[in-house]
Backbone as a chain_set.jsonl record, in Angstrom:
{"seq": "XXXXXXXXXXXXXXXXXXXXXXXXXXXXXXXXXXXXXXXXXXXXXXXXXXXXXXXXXXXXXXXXXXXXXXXXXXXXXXXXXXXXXXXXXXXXXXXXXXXXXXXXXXXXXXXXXXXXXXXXXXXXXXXXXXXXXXXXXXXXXXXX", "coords": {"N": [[-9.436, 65.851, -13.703], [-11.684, 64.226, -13.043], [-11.835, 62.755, -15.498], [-9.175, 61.55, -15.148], [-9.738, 59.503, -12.966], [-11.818, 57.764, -14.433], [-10.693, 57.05, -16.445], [-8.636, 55.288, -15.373], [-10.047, 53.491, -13.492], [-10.809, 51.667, -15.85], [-8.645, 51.001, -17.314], [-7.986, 49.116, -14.876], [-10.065, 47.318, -14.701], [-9.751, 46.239, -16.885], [-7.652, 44.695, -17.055], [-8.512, 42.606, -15.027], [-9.366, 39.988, -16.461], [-7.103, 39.45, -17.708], [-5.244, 39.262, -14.91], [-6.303, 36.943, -14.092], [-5.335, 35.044, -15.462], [-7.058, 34.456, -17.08], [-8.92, 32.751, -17.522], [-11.288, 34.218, -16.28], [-11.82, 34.788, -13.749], [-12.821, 32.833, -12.689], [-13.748, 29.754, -10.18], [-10.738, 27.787, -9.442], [-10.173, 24.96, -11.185], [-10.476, 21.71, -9.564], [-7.347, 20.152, -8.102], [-5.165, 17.905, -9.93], [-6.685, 13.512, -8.602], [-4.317, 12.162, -6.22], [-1.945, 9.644, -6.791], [-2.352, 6.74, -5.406], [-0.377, 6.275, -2.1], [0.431, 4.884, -0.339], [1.909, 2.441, 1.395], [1.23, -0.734, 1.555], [2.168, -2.274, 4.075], [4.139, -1.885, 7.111], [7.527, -1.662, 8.47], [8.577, -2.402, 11.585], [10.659, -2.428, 14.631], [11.698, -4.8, 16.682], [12.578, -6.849, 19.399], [13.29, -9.385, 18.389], [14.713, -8.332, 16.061], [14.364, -6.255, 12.827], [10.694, -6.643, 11.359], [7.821, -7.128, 9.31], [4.542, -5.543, 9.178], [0.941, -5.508, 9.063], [-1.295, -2.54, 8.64], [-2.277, -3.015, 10.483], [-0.853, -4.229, 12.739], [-0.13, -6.449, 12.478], [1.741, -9.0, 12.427], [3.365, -10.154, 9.61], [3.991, -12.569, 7.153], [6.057, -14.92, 4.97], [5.861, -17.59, 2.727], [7.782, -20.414, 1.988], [7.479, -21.915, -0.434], [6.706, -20.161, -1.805], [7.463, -19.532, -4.422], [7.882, -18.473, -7.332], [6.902, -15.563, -7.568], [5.09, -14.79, -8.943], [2.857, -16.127, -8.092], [0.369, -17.053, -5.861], [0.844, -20.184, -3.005], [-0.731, -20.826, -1.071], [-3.576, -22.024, -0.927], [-7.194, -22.6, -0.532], [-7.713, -24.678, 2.11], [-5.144, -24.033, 3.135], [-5.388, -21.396, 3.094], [-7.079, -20.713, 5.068], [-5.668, -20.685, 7.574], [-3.622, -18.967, 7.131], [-3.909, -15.895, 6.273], [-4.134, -14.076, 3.635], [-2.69, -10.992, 2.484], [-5.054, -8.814, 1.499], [-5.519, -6.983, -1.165], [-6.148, -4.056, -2.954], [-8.779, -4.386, -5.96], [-7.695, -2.681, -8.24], [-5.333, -2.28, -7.416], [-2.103, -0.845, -7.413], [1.455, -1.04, -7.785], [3.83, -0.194, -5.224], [6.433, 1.282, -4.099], [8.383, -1.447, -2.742], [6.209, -3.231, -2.696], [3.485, -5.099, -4.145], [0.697, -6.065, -6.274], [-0.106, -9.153, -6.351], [-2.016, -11.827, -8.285], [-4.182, -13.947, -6.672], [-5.875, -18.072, -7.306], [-8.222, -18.061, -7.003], [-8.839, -15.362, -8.095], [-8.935, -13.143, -6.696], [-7.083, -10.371, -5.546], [-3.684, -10.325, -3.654], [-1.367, -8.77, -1.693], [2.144, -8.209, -2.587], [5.624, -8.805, -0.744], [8.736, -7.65, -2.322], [8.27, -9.682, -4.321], [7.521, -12.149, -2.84], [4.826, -13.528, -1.497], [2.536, -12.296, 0.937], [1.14, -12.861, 4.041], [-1.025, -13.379, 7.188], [-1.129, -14.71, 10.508], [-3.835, -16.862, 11.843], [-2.896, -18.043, 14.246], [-1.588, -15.512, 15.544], [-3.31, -13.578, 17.756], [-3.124, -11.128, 18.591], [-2.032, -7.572, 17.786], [1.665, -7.486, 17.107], [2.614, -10.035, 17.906], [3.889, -13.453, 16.918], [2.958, -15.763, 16.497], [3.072, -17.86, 14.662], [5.636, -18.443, 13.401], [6.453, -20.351, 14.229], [5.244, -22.916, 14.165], [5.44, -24.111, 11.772], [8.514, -25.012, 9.823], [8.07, -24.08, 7.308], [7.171, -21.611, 7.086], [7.702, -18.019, 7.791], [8.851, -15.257, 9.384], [8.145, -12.047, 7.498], [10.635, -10.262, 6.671], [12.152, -6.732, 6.593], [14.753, -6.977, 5.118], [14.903, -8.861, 3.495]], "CA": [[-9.178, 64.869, -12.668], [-12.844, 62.905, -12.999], [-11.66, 61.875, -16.259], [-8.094, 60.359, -14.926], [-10.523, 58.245, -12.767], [-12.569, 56.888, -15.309], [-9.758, 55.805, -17.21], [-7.732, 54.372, -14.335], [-10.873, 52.268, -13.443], [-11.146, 51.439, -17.441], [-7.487, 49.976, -17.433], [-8.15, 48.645, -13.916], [-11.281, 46.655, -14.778], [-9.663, 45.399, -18.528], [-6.681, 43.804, -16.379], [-8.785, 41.364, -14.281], [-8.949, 38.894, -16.774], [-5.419, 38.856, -18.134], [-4.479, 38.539, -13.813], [-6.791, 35.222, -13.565], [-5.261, 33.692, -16.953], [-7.936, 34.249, -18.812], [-9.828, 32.256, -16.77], [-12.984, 34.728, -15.981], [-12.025, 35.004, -12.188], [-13.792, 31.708, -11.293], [-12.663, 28.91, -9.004], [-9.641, 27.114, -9.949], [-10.181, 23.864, -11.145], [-9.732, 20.654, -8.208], [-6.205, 19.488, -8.452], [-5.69, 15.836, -9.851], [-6.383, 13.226, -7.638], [-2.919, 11.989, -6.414], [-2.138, 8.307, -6.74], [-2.319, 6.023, -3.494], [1.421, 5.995, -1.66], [0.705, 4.108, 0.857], [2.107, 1.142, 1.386], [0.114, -2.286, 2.515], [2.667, -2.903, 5.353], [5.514, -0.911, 7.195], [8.516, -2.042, 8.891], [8.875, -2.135, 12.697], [12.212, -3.232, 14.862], [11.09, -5.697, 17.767], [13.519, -7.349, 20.136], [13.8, -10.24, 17.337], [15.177, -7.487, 14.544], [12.953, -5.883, 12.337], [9.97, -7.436, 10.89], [6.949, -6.23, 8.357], [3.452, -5.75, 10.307], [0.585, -5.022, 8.076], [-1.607, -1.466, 8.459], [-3.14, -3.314, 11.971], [0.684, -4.077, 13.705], [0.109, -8.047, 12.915], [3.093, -9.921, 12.03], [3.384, -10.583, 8.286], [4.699, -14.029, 6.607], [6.187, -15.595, 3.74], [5.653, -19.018, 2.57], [8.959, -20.953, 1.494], [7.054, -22.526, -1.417], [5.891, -19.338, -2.811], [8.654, -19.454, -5.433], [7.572, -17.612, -8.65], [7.165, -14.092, -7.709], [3.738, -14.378, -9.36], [1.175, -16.501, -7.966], [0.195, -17.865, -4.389], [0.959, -21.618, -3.052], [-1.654, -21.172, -0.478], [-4.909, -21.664, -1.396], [-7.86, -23.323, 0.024], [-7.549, -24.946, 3.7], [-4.371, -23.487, 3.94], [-5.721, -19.803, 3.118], [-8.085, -20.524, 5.817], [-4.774, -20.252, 8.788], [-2.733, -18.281, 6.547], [-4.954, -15.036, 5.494], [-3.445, -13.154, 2.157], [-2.404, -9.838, 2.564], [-5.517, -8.639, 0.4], [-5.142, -6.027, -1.884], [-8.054, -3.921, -4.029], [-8.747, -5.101, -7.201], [-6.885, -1.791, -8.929], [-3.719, -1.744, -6.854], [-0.652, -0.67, -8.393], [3.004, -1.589, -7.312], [4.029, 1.002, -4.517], [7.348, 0.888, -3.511], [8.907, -2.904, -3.245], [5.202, -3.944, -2.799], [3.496, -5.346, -6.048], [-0.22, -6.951, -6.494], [-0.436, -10.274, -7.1], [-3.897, -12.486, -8.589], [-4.732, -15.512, -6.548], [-6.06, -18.673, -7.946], [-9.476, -17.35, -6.985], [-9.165, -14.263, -8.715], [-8.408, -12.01, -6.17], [-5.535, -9.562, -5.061], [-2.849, -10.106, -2.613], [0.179, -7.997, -1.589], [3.549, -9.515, -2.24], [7.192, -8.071, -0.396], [9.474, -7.837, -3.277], [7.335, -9.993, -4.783], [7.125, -12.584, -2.068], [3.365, -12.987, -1.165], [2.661, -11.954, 2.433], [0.004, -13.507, 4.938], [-0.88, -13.01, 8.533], [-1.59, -16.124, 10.572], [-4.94, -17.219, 12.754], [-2.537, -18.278, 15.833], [-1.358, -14.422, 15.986], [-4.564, -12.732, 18.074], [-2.857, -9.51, 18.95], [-0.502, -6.919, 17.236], [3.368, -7.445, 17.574], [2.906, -11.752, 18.006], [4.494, -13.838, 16.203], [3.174, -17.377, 16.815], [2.892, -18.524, 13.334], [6.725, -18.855, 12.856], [7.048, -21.622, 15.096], [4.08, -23.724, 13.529], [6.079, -25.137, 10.986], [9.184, -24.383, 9.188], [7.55, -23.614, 5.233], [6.61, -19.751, 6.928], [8.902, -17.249, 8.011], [8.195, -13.419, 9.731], [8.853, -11.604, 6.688], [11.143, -9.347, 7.02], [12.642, -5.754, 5.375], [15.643, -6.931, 4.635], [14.707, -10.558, 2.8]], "C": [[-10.199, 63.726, -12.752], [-12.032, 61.788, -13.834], [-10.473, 60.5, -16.22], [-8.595, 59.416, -14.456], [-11.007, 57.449, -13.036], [-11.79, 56.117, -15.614], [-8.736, 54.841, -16.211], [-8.927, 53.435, -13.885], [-11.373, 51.766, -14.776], [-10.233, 50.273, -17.378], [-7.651, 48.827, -16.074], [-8.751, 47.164, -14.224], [-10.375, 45.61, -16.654], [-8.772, 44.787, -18.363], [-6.964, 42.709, -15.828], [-9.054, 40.292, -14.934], [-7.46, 38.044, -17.221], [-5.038, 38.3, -16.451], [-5.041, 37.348, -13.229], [-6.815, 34.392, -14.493], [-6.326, 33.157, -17.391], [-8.865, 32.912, -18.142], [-11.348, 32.652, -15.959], [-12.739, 35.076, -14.213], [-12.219, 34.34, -11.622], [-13.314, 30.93, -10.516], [-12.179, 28.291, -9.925], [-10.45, 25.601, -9.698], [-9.643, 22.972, -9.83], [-8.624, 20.408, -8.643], [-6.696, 18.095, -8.362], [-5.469, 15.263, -8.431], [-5.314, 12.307, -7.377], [-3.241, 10.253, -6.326], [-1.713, 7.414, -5.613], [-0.239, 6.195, -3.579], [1.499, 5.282, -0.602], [0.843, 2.922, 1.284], [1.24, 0.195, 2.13], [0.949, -2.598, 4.273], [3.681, -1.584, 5.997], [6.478, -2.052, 8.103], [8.517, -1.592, 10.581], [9.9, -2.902, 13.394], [11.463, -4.041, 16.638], [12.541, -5.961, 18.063], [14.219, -8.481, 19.082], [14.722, -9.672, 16.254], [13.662, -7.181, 14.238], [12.217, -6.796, 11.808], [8.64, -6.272, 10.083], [5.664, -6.825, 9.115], [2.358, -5.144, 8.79], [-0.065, -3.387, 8.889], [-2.12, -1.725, 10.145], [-2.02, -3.112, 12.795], [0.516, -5.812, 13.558], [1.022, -8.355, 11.762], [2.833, -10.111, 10.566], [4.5, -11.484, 8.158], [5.166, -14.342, 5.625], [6.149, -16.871, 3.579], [6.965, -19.677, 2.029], [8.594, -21.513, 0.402], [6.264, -21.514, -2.638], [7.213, -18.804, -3.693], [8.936, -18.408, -6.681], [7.637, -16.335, -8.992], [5.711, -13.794, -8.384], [2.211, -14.619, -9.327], [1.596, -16.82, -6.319], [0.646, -19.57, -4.204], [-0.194, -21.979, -1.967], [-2.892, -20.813, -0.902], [-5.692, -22.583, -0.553], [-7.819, -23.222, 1.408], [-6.208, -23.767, 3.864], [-4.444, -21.543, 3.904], [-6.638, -19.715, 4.352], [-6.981, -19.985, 7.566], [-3.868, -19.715, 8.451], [-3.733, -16.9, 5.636], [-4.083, -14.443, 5.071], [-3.434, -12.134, 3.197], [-3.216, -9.114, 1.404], [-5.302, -7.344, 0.029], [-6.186, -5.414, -2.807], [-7.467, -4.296, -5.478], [-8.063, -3.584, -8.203], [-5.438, -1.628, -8.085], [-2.738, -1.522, -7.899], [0.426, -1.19, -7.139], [3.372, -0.039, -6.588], [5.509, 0.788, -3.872], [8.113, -1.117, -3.964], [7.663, -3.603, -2.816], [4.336, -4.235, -3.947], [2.396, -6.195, -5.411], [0.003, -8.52, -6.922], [-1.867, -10.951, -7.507], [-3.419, -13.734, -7.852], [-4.842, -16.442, -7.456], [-7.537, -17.998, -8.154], [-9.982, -16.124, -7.408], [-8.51, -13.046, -8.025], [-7.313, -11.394, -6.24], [-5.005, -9.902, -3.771], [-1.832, -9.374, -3.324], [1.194, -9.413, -1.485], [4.912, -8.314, -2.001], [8.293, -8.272, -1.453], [9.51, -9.244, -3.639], [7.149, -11.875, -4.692], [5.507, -12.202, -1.431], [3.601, -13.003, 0.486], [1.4, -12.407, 2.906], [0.305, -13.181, 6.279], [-1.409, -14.111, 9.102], [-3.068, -15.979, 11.51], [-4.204, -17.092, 14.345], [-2.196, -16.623, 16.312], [-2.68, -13.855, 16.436], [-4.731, -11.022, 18.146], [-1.79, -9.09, 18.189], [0.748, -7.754, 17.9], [3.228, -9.504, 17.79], [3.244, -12.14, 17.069], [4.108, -15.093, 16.177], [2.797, -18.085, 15.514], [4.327, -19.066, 12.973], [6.702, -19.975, 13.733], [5.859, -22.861, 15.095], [4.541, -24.381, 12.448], [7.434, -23.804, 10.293], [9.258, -23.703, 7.808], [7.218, -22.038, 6.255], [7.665, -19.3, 7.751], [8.467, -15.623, 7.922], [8.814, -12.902, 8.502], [9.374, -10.204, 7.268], [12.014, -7.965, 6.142], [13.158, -6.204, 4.558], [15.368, -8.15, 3.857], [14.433, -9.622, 1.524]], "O": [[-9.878, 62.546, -12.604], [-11.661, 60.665, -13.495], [-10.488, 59.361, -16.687], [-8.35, 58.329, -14.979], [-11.002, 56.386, -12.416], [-11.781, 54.909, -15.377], [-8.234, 53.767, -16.542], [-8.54, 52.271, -13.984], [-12.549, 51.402, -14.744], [-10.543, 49.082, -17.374], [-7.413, 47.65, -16.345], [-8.142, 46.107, -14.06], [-10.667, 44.53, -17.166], [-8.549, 44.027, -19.306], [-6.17, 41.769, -15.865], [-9.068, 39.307, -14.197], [-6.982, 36.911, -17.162], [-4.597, 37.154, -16.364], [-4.601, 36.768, -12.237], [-7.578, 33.447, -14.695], [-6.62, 32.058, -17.861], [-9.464, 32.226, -18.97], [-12.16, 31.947, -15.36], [-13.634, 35.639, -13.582], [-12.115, 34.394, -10.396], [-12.277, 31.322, -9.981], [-12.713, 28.1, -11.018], [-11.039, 25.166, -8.708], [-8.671, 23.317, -9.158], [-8.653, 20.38, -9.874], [-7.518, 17.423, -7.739], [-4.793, 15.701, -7.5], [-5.194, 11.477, -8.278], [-4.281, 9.699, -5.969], [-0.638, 7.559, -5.029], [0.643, 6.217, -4.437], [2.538, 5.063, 0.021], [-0.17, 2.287, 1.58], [0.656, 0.433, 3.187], [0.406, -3.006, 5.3], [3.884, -0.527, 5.399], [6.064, -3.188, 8.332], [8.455, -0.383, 10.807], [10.155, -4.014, 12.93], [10.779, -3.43, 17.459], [13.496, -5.564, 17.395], [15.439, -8.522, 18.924], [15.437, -10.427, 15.595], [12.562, -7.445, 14.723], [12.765, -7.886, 11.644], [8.55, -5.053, 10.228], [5.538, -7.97, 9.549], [2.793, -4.564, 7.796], [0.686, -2.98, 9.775], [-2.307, -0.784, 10.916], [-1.953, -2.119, 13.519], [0.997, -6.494, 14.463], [1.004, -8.038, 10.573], [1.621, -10.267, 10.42], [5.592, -11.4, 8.72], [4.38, -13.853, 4.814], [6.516, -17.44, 4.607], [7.195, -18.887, 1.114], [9.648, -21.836, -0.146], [5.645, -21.747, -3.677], [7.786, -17.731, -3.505], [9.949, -17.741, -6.892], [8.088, -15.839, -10.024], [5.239, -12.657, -8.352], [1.175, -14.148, -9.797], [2.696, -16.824, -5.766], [0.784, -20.217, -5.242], [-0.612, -23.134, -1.876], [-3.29, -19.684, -1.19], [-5.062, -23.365, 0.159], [-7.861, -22.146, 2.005], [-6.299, -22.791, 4.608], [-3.755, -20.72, 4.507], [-6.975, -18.576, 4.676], [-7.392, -19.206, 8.427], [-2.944, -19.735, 9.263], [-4.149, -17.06, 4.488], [-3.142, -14.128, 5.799], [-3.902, -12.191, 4.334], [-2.583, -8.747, 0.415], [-4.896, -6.546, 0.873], [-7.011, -6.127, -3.38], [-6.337, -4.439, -5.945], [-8.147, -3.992, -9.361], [-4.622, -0.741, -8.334], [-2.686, -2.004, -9.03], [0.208, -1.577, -5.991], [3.249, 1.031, -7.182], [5.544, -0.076, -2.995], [8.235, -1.712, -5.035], [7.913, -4.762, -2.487], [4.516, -3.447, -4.875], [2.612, -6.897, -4.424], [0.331, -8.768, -8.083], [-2.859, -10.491, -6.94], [-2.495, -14.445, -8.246], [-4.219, -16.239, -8.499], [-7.935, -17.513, -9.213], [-11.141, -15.741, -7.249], [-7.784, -12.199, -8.545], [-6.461, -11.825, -7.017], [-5.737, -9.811, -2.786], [-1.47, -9.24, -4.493], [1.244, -10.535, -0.981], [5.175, -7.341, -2.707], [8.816, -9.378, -1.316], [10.474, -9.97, -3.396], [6.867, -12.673, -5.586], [5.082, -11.114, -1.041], [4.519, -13.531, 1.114], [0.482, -12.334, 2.09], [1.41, -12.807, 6.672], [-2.221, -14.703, 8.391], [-3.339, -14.831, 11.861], [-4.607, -16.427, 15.3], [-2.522, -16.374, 17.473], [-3.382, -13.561, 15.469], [-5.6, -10.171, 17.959], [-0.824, -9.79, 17.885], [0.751, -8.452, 18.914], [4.342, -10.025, 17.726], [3.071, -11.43, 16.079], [5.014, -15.816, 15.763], [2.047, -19.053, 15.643], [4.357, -20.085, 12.283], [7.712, -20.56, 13.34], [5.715, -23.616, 16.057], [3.905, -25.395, 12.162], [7.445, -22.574, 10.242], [10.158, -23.017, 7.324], [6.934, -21.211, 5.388], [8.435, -20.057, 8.342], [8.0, -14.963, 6.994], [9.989, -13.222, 8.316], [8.829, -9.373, 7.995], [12.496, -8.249, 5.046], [12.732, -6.199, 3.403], [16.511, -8.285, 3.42], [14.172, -10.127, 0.432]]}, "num_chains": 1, "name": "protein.A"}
């Protein structure tokens, strides 16, 4: 009987590496780390229809002159009452949102690949008072 013991803790003990794949027992490697998903803006439905707010709840814009799909038209003064939708300098394209480069180098977000801005006159979430400051900007919205 001793001896069945021995050998049943023999086979026992010569199993625990084959059941941690040979891996020694130790801690499992970190899983990779996953790649951002989170979009720059989301979509909320106001009394107007919906409209795109950025990560704060302030109104997001498009410029009527931002034509290309690949650069900005505001720069300078007018970046100063029109602030980018900045973006880090590694972003990737998440959804129908997509990096763009400034003139200045930087990153902005662009809405299917419309650049997006938030204005000065908006102070608080959910306002809108930038659309009615001239007709070149426009609440951007999902569906555009």
């Amino acid at each position: 009987m001793f001896r069945f013991v021995i050998a049943a803790a023999a086979i026992a003990l010569s199993t625990v590496p084959v059941l941690a794949n040979g891996h020694g027992g130790g801690d499992a490697p970190p899983p990779p780390k996953p790649e951002a998903t989170t979009t720059p803006a989301r979509a909320v439905l106001t009394k107007q229809g919906s409209k795109l707010v950025d990560l704060k709840g302030m109104t997001l814009y498009f410029y009527e002159r931002d034509t290309s799909g690949k650069t900005s038209s505001c720069n300078g003064k007018c970046a100063e009452s029109w602030i980018p939708l900045a973006a880090p300098e590694d972003a990737k394209p998440i959804g129908d949102f997509t990096p763009i480069t400034r003139n200045d180098g930087s990153k902005m977000w662009a809405f299917r690949y419309r650049p997006l801005y938030t204005s000065v006159a908006d102070k608080a979430p959910g306002e809108a008072n930038g659309n009615a400051t001239t007709l070149q900007w426009r609440v951007a919205r999902p569906e555009d």
